């Protein structure tokens, strides 16, 4: 695969995406991402494929020049983020986004890592400030399938208007309010000063007090995330 001509079609925070065949892409993680972290995302992707419809089909793992990745089906479409950013499509895109998240949160899972473990692993429990680790350990458990990064850049819309959810690095299980808090937190960070996060929360039929415990901890954890 290394020597074949291939075109980079996208880049995220963690990886570059190359087209490798007409209907396949390679998600190649940036240097420094360990084999085990990429394997973890691969395993998550596999698990989610068994639970949720319209997930890109997963093919083989790849290792080249000490970089790791995997091949998956290419989604022919555009990011939902482009529709959220356009004033003409904003309302419909937010409706699509919240409906997709509500549907996603109807799934339960046993095999995924608990969200509290994901939080504790961000920096290694020992290096968390003060009583943060204790606060995390006191959070409620849950078995809702949480995406952990449910934001418009991780949703693609095909020409046939099918929504395809991607990027399963942070899959975990927890209370559904945790995943809503995580999205609220990500939206607030991405569009500072705008009320998109508040609109999202209202459309999810939740109030800030329902997610406050989680957002406080996510804010405290921000400095530990890569
Ligand atoms: N299967 C795919 N088909 C087409 N484009 C994809 C596919 N997977 C990812 N992309 C594109 O690459 C971008 C980055 O991929 P993503 O898996 O979200 O990586 P990161 O973990 O770096 O955010 C996505 O926002 C999307 O535009
Ligand atoms: Mg992404």
PDB file of C-alpha atoms and ligand atoms in Angstrom:
ATOM      1  CA  UNK A   1       0.000   0.000   0.000  1.00  0.00           C
ATOM      2  CA  UNK A   2       2.906   2.330   0.858  1.00  0.00           C
ATOM      3  CA  UNK A   3       4.166   2.714  -2.701  1.00  0.00           C
ATOM      4  CA  UNK A   4       0.837   3.137  -4.384  1.00  0.00           C
ATOM      5  CA  UNK A   5      -0.183   6.591  -5.488  1.00  0.00           C
ATOM      6  CA  UNK A   6      -2.745   7.956  -3.125  1.00  0.00           C
ATOM      7  CA  UNK A   7      -4.420  11.224  -2.452  1.00  0.00           C
ATOM      8  CA  UNK A   8      -4.980  12.867   0.910  1.00  0.00           C
ATOM      9  CA  UNK A   9      -8.636  13.837   1.059  1.00  0.00           C
ATOM     10  CA  UNK A  10      -9.021  15.059   4.635  1.00  0.00           C
ATOM     11  CA  UNK A  11      -7.256  15.628   7.918  1.00  0.00           C
ATOM     12  CA  UNK A  12      -8.552  15.564  11.478  1.00  0.00           C
ATOM     13  CA  UNK A  13      -6.867  16.190  14.819  1.00  0.00           C
ATOM     14  CA  UNK A  14      -5.526  12.669  15.116  1.00  0.00           C
ATOM     15  CA  UNK A  15      -5.143  11.370  11.567  1.00  0.00           C
ATOM     16  CA  UNK A  16      -4.828  11.959   7.836  1.00  0.00           C
ATOM     17  CA  UNK A  17      -7.300  10.351   5.467  1.00  0.00           C
ATOM     18  CA  UNK A  18      -6.058   9.024   2.108  1.00  0.00           C
ATOM     19  CA  UNK A  19      -8.075   7.602  -0.738  1.00  0.00           C
ATOM     20  CA  UNK A  20      -6.515   4.215  -1.473  1.00  0.00           C
ATOM     21  CA  UNK A  21      -8.987   2.667  -3.885  1.00  0.00           C
ATOM     22  CA  UNK A  22     -12.126   3.964  -5.468  1.00  0.00           C
ATOM     23  CA  UNK A  23     -14.295   3.089  -2.490  1.00  0.00           C
ATOM     24  CA  UNK A  24     -11.750   2.836   0.299  1.00  0.00           C
ATOM     25  CA  UNK A  25      -9.834   5.250   2.498  1.00  0.00           C
ATOM     26  CA  UNK A  26      -6.892   4.799   4.838  1.00  0.00           C
ATOM     27  CA  UNK A  27      -7.104   6.553   8.198  1.00  0.00           C
ATOM     28  CA  UNK A  28      -3.404   6.938   9.004  1.00  0.00           C
ATOM     29  CA  UNK A  29      -2.725   8.290  12.488  1.00  0.00           C
ATOM     30  CA  UNK A  30      -0.188  11.040  12.940  1.00  0.00           C
ATOM     31  CA  UNK A  31       3.283  10.084  14.203  1.00  0.00           C
ATOM     32  CA  UNK A  32       3.269   9.436  17.942  1.00  0.00           C
ATOM     33  CA  UNK A  33      -0.080   7.615  18.120  1.00  0.00           C
ATOM     34  CA  UNK A  34       0.661   4.216  19.599  1.00  0.00           C
ATOM     35  CA  UNK A  35      -0.238   0.904  18.015  1.00  0.00           C
ATOM     36  CA  UNK A  36      -2.446   0.124  21.029  1.00  0.00           C
ATOM     37  CA  UNK A  37      -4.431   3.383  20.795  1.00  0.00           C
ATOM     38  CA  UNK A  38      -5.091   2.783  17.084  1.00  0.00           C
ATOM     39  CA  UNK A  39      -6.015  -0.845  17.829  1.00  0.00           C
ATOM     40  CA  UNK A  40      -8.446   0.464  20.475  1.00  0.00           C
ATOM     41  CA  UNK A  41     -10.193   2.690  17.899  1.00  0.00           C
ATOM     42  CA  UNK A  42     -10.249  -0.227  15.442  1.00  0.00           C
ATOM     43  CA  UNK A  43     -11.898  -2.453  18.080  1.00  0.00           C
ATOM     44  CA  UNK A  44     -14.403   0.309  18.927  1.00  0.00           C
ATOM     45  CA  UNK A  45     -15.260   0.697  15.224  1.00  0.00           C
ATOM     46  CA  UNK A  46     -15.830  -3.056  15.003  1.00  0.00           C
ATOM     47  CA  UNK A  47     -18.069  -3.033  18.096  1.00  0.00           C
ATOM     48  CA  UNK A  48     -20.130  -0.041  16.900  1.00  0.00           C
ATOM     49  CA  UNK A  49     -20.660  -1.718  13.491  1.00  0.00           C
ATOM     50  CA  UNK A  50     -22.510  -4.489  15.308  1.00  0.00           C
ATOM     51  CA  UNK A  51     -24.822  -2.027  17.091  1.00  0.00           C
ATOM     52  CA  UNK A  52     -25.438   0.972  14.801  1.00  0.00           C
ATOM     53  CA  UNK A  53     -26.454   1.080  11.127  1.00  0.00           C
ATOM     54  CA  UNK A  54     -24.662   3.099   8.429  1.00  0.00           C
ATOM     55  CA  UNK A  55     -21.144   2.893   9.784  1.00  0.00           C
ATOM     56  CA  UNK A  56     -18.270   2.738   7.227  1.00  0.00           C
ATOM     57  CA  UNK A  57     -17.297  -0.877   6.619  1.00  0.00           C
ATOM     58  CA  UNK A  58     -14.004  -1.694   8.304  1.00  0.00           C
ATOM     59  CA  UNK A  59     -11.121  -3.424   6.469  1.00  0.00           C
ATOM     60  CA  UNK A  60      -7.564  -4.279   7.487  1.00  0.00           C
ATOM     61  CA  UNK A  61      -5.251  -2.559   9.986  1.00  0.00           C
ATOM     62  CA  UNK A  62      -2.092  -0.988   8.481  1.00  0.00           C
ATOM     63  CA  UNK A  63       1.379  -0.296   9.808  1.00  0.00           C
ATOM     64  CA  UNK A  64       3.919   1.742   7.832  1.00  0.00           C
ATOM     65  CA  UNK A  65       7.009   3.710   8.909  1.00  0.00           C
ATOM     66  CA  UNK A  66       5.982   3.368  12.556  1.00  0.00           C
ATOM     67  CA  UNK A  67       2.608   4.909  11.840  1.00  0.00           C
ATOM     68  CA  UNK A  68      -0.576   2.950  12.384  1.00  0.00           C
ATOM     69  CA  UNK A  69      -3.976   3.063  10.803  1.00  0.00           C
ATOM     70  CA  UNK A  70      -6.712   1.110   9.124  1.00  0.00           C
ATOM     71  CA  UNK A  71      -8.622   0.921   5.882  1.00  0.00           C
ATOM     72  CA  UNK A  72     -12.344   1.549   5.752  1.00  0.00           C
ATOM     73  CA  UNK A  73     -15.092   2.163   3.258  1.00  0.00           C
ATOM     74  CA  UNK A  74     -15.054   5.642   1.747  1.00  0.00           C
ATOM     75  CA  UNK A  75     -18.136   7.712   2.560  1.00  0.00           C
ATOM     76  CA  UNK A  76     -19.187   9.647  -0.531  1.00  0.00           C
ATOM     77  CA  UNK A  77     -20.509  12.764   1.070  1.00  0.00           C
ATOM     78  CA  UNK A  78     -19.841  15.974   2.914  1.00  0.00           C
ATOM     79  CA  UNK A  79     -19.443  16.812   6.538  1.00  0.00           C
ATOM     80  CA  UNK A  80     -22.517  17.925   8.481  1.00  0.00           C
ATOM     81  CA  UNK A  81     -20.281  20.721   9.811  1.00  0.00           C
ATOM     82  CA  UNK A  82     -20.412  22.439   6.407  1.00  0.00           C
ATOM     83  CA  UNK A  83     -24.224  22.510   6.655  1.00  0.00           C
ATOM     84  CA  UNK A  84     -24.162  23.804  10.258  1.00  0.00           C
ATOM     85  CA  UNK A  85     -21.804  26.605   9.157  1.00  0.00           C
ATOM     86  CA  UNK A  86     -24.067  27.746   6.324  1.00  0.00           C
ATOM     87  CA  UNK A  87     -26.886  30.102   7.437  1.00  0.00           C
ATOM     88  CA  UNK A  88     -29.233  28.698   4.767  1.00  0.00           C
ATOM     89  CA  UNK A  89     -28.900  25.099   5.995  1.00  0.00           C
ATOM     90  CA  UNK A  90     -28.234  25.748   9.704  1.00  0.00           C
ATOM     91  CA  UNK A  91     -31.762  25.005  11.046  1.00  0.00           C
ATOM     92  CA  UNK A  92     -32.167  21.749   9.133  1.00  0.00           C
ATOM     93  CA  UNK A  93     -28.604  20.672   9.984  1.00  0.00           C
ATOM     94  CA  UNK A  94     -29.182  21.223  13.722  1.00  0.00           C
ATOM     95  CA  UNK A  95     -32.427  19.258  13.516  1.00  0.00           C
ATOM     96  CA  UNK A  96     -30.598  16.405  11.762  1.00  0.00           C
ATOM     97  CA  UNK A  97     -27.753  16.571  14.272  1.00  0.00           C
ATOM     98  CA  UNK A  98     -29.956  16.362  17.379  1.00  0.00           C
ATOM     99  CA  UNK A  99     -32.192  13.656  15.907  1.00  0.00           C
ATOM    100  CA  UNK A 100     -29.118  11.584  15.097  1.00  0.00           C
ATOM    101  CA  UNK A 101     -27.768  11.975  18.614  1.00  0.00           C
ATOM    102  CA  UNK A 102     -31.125  11.067  20.193  1.00  0.00           C
ATOM    103  CA  UNK A 103     -31.232   7.905  18.063  1.00  0.00           C
ATOM    104  CA  UNK A 104     -27.614   7.064  18.849  1.00  0.00           C
ATOM    105  CA  UNK A 105     -28.283   7.369  22.587  1.00  0.00           C
ATOM    106  CA  UNK A 106     -31.052   4.770  22.419  1.00  0.00           C
ATOM    107  CA  UNK A 107     -28.399   2.042  22.079  1.00  0.00           C
ATOM    108  CA  UNK A 108     -26.903   0.268  25.048  1.00  0.00           C
ATOM    109  CA  UNK A 109     -23.599  -1.574  25.210  1.00  0.00           C
ATOM    110  CA  UNK A 110     -21.757  -3.825  27.639  1.00  0.00           C
ATOM    111  CA  UNK A 111     -18.330  -4.253  26.047  1.00  0.00           C
ATOM    112  CA  UNK A 112     -17.244  -0.594  25.954  1.00  0.00           C
ATOM    113  CA  UNK A 113     -14.965   1.024  28.518  1.00  0.00           C
ATOM    114  CA  UNK A 114     -16.849   2.985  31.248  1.00  0.00           C
ATOM    115  CA  UNK A 115     -16.655   6.767  30.638  1.00  0.00           C
ATOM    116  CA  UNK A 116     -15.120   7.287  34.073  1.00  0.00           C
ATOM    117  CA  UNK A 117     -12.249   5.002  33.064  1.00  0.00           C
ATOM    118  CA  UNK A 118     -11.818   7.002  29.842  1.00  0.00           C
ATOM    119  CA  UNK A 119     -11.613  10.172  31.969  1.00  0.00           C
ATOM    120  CA  UNK A 120      -9.116   8.670  34.404  1.00  0.00           C
ATOM    121  CA  UNK A 121      -6.961   7.374  31.521  1.00  0.00           C
ATOM    122  CA  UNK A 122      -6.597  10.780  29.859  1.00  0.00           C
ATOM    123  CA  UNK A 123      -3.491  11.644  31.801  1.00  0.00           C
ATOM    124  CA  UNK A 124      -2.932   8.619  33.979  1.00  0.00           C
ATOM    125  CA  UNK A 125      -4.889   8.739  37.220  1.00  0.00           C
ATOM    126  CA  UNK A 126      -1.850   9.653  39.381  1.00  0.00           C
ATOM    127  CA  UNK A 127      -1.218  12.954  37.643  1.00  0.00           C
ATOM    128  CA  UNK A 128      -4.782  14.320  37.882  1.00  0.00           C
ATOM    129  CA  UNK A 129      -5.028  17.487  39.973  1.00  0.00           C
ATOM    130  CA  UNK A 130      -6.237  17.453  43.573  1.00  0.00           C
ATOM    131  CA  UNK A 131      -9.504  15.667  44.155  1.00  0.00           C
ATOM    132  CA  UNK A 132     -10.441  15.380  40.455  1.00  0.00           C
ATOM    133  CA  UNK A 133      -9.833  11.621  40.367  1.00  0.00           C
ATOM    134  CA  UNK A 134     -12.050  11.188  43.468  1.00  0.00           C
ATOM    135  CA  UNK A 135     -14.829  13.255  41.879  1.00  0.00           C
ATOM    136  CA  UNK A 136     -14.671  11.108  38.725  1.00  0.00           C
ATOM    137  CA  UNK A 137     -14.868   7.900  40.749  1.00  0.00           C
ATOM    138  CA  UNK A 138     -18.077   9.174  42.417  1.00  0.00           C
ATOM    139  CA  UNK A 139     -19.893   9.763  39.086  1.00  0.00           C
ATOM    140  CA  UNK A 140     -22.873   7.509  38.281  1.00  0.00           C
ATOM    141  CA  UNK A 141     -22.414   4.550  35.950  1.00  0.00           C
ATOM    142  CA  UNK A 142     -24.568   3.749  32.925  1.00  0.00           C
ATOM    143  CA  UNK A 143     -24.702   1.495  29.875  1.00  0.00           C
ATOM    144  CA  UNK A 144     -25.765   3.898  27.138  1.00  0.00           C
ATOM    145  CA  UNK A 145     -23.498   3.747  24.082  1.00  0.00           C
ATOM    146  CA  UNK A 146     -21.625   7.065  24.232  1.00  0.00           C
ATOM    147  CA  UNK A 147     -19.777   8.273  21.127  1.00  0.00           C
ATOM    148  CA  UNK A 148     -17.489  10.553  23.115  1.00  0.00           C
ATOM    149  CA  UNK A 149     -16.936  12.899  20.138  1.00  0.00           C
ATOM    150  CA  UNK A 150     -20.397  13.396  18.709  1.00  0.00           C
ATOM    151  CA  UNK A 151     -19.979  16.659  16.818  1.00  0.00           C
ATOM    152  CA  UNK A 152     -20.812  17.739  13.248  1.00  0.00           C
ATOM    153  CA  UNK A 153     -17.301  17.042  11.882  1.00  0.00           C
ATOM    154  CA  UNK A 154     -17.807  13.378  12.763  1.00  0.00           C
ATOM    155  CA  UNK A 155     -21.008  13.060  10.752  1.00  0.00           C
ATOM    156  CA  UNK A 156     -21.077  12.787   6.979  1.00  0.00           C
ATOM    157  CA  UNK A 157     -24.142  13.214   4.789  1.00  0.00           C
ATOM    158  CA  UNK A 158     -24.290  11.340   1.488  1.00  0.00           C
ATOM    159  CA  UNK A 159     -25.882  12.564  -1.741  1.00  0.00           C
ATOM    160  CA  UNK A 160     -28.874  10.371  -0.828  1.00  0.00           C
ATOM    161  CA  UNK A 161     -29.119  12.241   2.526  1.00  0.00           C
ATOM    162  CA  UNK A 162     -27.983   9.244   4.559  1.00  0.00           C
ATOM    163  CA  UNK A 163     -26.097  10.243   7.712  1.00  0.00           C
ATOM    164  CA  UNK A 164     -22.929   8.269   8.418  1.00  0.00           C
ATOM    165  CA  UNK A 165     -21.261   8.614  11.812  1.00  0.00           C
ATOM    166  CA  UNK A 166     -17.466   8.217  12.023  1.00  0.00           C
ATOM    167  CA  UNK A 167     -14.482   8.496  14.394  1.00  0.00           C
ATOM    168  CA  UNK A 168     -14.763   6.023  17.260  1.00  0.00           C
ATOM    169  CA  UNK A 169     -11.667   6.788  19.338  1.00  0.00           C
ATOM    170  CA  UNK A 170     -13.615   7.846  22.420  1.00  0.00           C
ATOM    171  CA  UNK A 171     -16.458   5.326  22.471  1.00  0.00           C
ATOM    172  CA  UNK A 172     -17.489   4.417  26.007  1.00  0.00           C
ATOM    173  CA  UNK A 173     -20.515   3.507  28.089  1.00  0.00           C
ATOM    174  CA  UNK A 174     -22.170   5.807  30.585  1.00  0.00           C
ATOM    175  CA  UNK A 175     -25.320   7.796  31.354  1.00  0.00           C
ATOM    176  CA  UNK A 176     -26.725   9.484  28.245  1.00  0.00           C
ATOM    177  CA  UNK A 177     -26.314  12.879  29.919  1.00  0.00           C
ATOM    178  CA  UNK A 178     -22.546  12.326  29.841  1.00  0.00           C
ATOM    179  CA  UNK A 179     -22.477  12.099  26.022  1.00  0.00           C
ATOM    180  CA  UNK A 180     -24.760  15.144  25.764  1.00  0.00           C
ATOM    181  CA  UNK A 181     -22.443  17.049  28.117  1.00  0.00           C
ATOM    182  CA  UNK A 182     -19.448  16.046  26.004  1.00  0.00           C
ATOM    183  CA  UNK A 183     -21.135  17.323  22.795  1.00  0.00           C
ATOM    184  CA  UNK A 184     -22.225  20.527  24.556  1.00  0.00           C
ATOM    185  CA  UNK A 185     -18.633  21.033  25.695  1.00  0.00           C
ATOM    186  CA  UNK A 186     -17.208  20.363  22.189  1.00  0.00           C
ATOM    187  CA  UNK A 187     -19.738  22.696  20.515  1.00  0.00           C
ATOM    188  CA  UNK A 188     -19.002  25.439  23.008  1.00  0.00           C
ATOM    189  CA  UNK A 189     -15.270  25.130  22.326  1.00  0.00           C
ATOM    190  CA  UNK A 190     -15.689  25.038  18.538  1.00  0.00           C
ATOM    191  CA  UNK A 191     -17.994  28.007  18.172  1.00  0.00           C
ATOM    192  CA  UNK A 192     -17.021  30.336  20.963  1.00  0.00           C
ATOM    193  CA  UNK A 193     -19.478  33.125  21.662  1.00  0.00           C
ATOM    194  CA  UNK A 194     -22.257  31.499  19.637  1.00  0.00           C
ATOM    195  CA  UNK A 195     -25.334  29.913  21.113  1.00  0.00           C
ATOM    196  CA  UNK A 196     -25.123  26.687  19.074  1.00  0.00           C
ATOM    197  CA  UNK A 197     -24.361  24.655  22.205  1.00  0.00           C
ATOM    198  CA  UNK A 198     -27.423  26.106  23.998  1.00  0.00           C
ATOM    199  CA  UNK A 199     -29.649  25.407  20.987  1.00  0.00           C
ATOM    200  CA  UNK A 200     -28.299  21.836  20.846  1.00  0.00           C
ATOM    201  CA  UNK A 201     -29.090  21.310  24.545  1.00  0.00           C
ATOM    202  CA  UNK A 202     -32.617  22.694  24.184  1.00  0.00           C
ATOM    203  CA  UNK A 203     -33.263  20.464  21.169  1.00  0.00           C
ATOM    204  CA  UNK A 204     -32.026  17.454  23.185  1.00  0.00           C
ATOM    205  CA  UNK A 205     -34.753  18.411  25.715  1.00  0.00           C
ATOM    206  CA  UNK A 206     -32.262  18.814  28.544  1.00  0.00           C
ATOM    207  CA  UNK A 207     -31.314  21.702  30.786  1.00  0.00           C
ATOM    208  CA  UNK A 208     -27.857  22.780  31.836  1.00  0.00           C
ATOM    209  CA  UNK A 209     -28.421  21.491  35.380  1.00  0.00           C
ATOM    210  CA  UNK A 210     -28.851  17.965  33.929  1.00  0.00           C
ATOM    211  CA  UNK A 211     -25.296  17.983  32.539  1.00  0.00           C
ATOM    212  CA  UNK A 212     -23.454  20.391  34.851  1.00  0.00           C
ATOM    213  CA  UNK A 213     -21.655  17.706  36.866  1.00  0.00           C
ATOM    214  CA  UNK A 214     -20.157  16.303  33.672  1.00  0.00           C
ATOM    215  CA  UNK A 215     -19.279  19.598  31.968  1.00  0.00           C
ATOM    216  CA  UNK A 216     -17.443  20.801  35.101  1.00  0.00           C
ATOM    217  CA  UNK A 217     -15.276  17.690  35.027  1.00  0.00           C
ATOM    218  CA  UNK A 218     -14.768  17.842  31.238  1.00  0.00           C
ATOM    219  CA  UNK A 219     -13.568  21.435  31.600  1.00  0.00           C
ATOM    220  CA  UNK A 220     -11.143  20.424  34.346  1.00  0.00           C
ATOM    221  CA  UNK A 221      -9.899  17.553  32.138  1.00  0.00           C
ATOM    222  CA  UNK A 222      -9.402  19.638  28.983  1.00  0.00           C
ATOM    223  CA  UNK A 223      -5.733  20.296  29.646  1.00  0.00           C
ATOM    224  CA  UNK A 224      -5.027  16.555  29.753  1.00  0.00           C
ATOM    225  CA  UNK A 225      -6.497  15.784  26.305  1.00  0.00           C
ATOM    226  CA  UNK A 226      -4.102  15.507  23.371  1.00  0.00           C
TER     227      UNK A 226
HETATM  228  N1  LIG B   1     -14.672   6.737   5.805  1.00  0.00           N
HETATM  229  C1  LIG B   1     -14.479   8.000   5.400  1.00  0.00           C
HETATM  230  N2  LIG B   1     -14.828   8.386   4.142  1.00  0.00           N
HETATM  231  C2  LIG B   1     -14.643   9.666   3.723  1.00  0.00           C
HETATM  232  N3  LIG B   1     -14.121  10.640   4.501  1.00  0.00           N
HETATM  233  C3  LIG B   1     -13.765  10.315   5.757  1.00  0.00           C
HETATM  234  C4  LIG B   1     -13.923   8.996   6.267  1.00  0.00           C
HETATM  235  N4  LIG B   1     -13.480   8.959   7.552  1.00  0.00           N
HETATM  236  C5  LIG B   1     -13.064  10.211   7.817  1.00  0.00           C
HETATM  237  N5  LIG B   1     -13.238  11.039   6.765  1.00  0.00           N
HETATM  238  C6  LIG B   1     -12.920  12.483   6.695  1.00  0.00           C
HETATM  239  O1  LIG B   1     -11.711  12.724   7.417  1.00  0.00           O
HETATM  240  C7  LIG B   1     -11.950  13.591   8.531  1.00  0.00           C
HETATM  241  C8  LIG B   1     -11.099  13.115   9.704  1.00  0.00           C
HETATM  242  O2  LIG B   1     -11.469  11.793  10.048  1.00  0.00           O
HETATM  243  P1  LIG B   1     -11.735  11.354  11.555  1.00  0.00           P
HETATM  244  O3  LIG B   1     -11.976   9.887  11.581  1.00  0.00           O
HETATM  245  O4  LIG B   1     -12.807  12.212  12.124  1.00  0.00           O
HETATM  246  O5  LIG B   1     -10.304  11.676  12.203  1.00  0.00           O
HETATM  247  P2  LIG B   1      -9.884  12.450  13.531  1.00  0.00           P
HETATM  248  O6  LIG B   1      -9.839  11.375  14.582  1.00  0.00           O
HETATM  249  O7  LIG B   1      -8.512  12.962  13.227  1.00  0.00           O
HETATM  250  O8  LIG B   1     -10.906  13.508  13.805  1.00  0.00           O
HETATM  251  C9  LIG B   1     -13.445  13.535   8.789  1.00  0.00           C
HETATM  252  O9  LIG B   1     -13.950  14.703   9.401  1.00  0.00           O
HETATM  253  C10 LIG B   1     -13.993  13.322   7.387  1.00  0.00           C
HETATM  254  O10 LIG B   1     -14.084  14.563   6.693  1.00  0.00           O
HETATM  255 MG1  LIG B   2     -12.951  13.437  13.766  1.00  0.00          MG
END
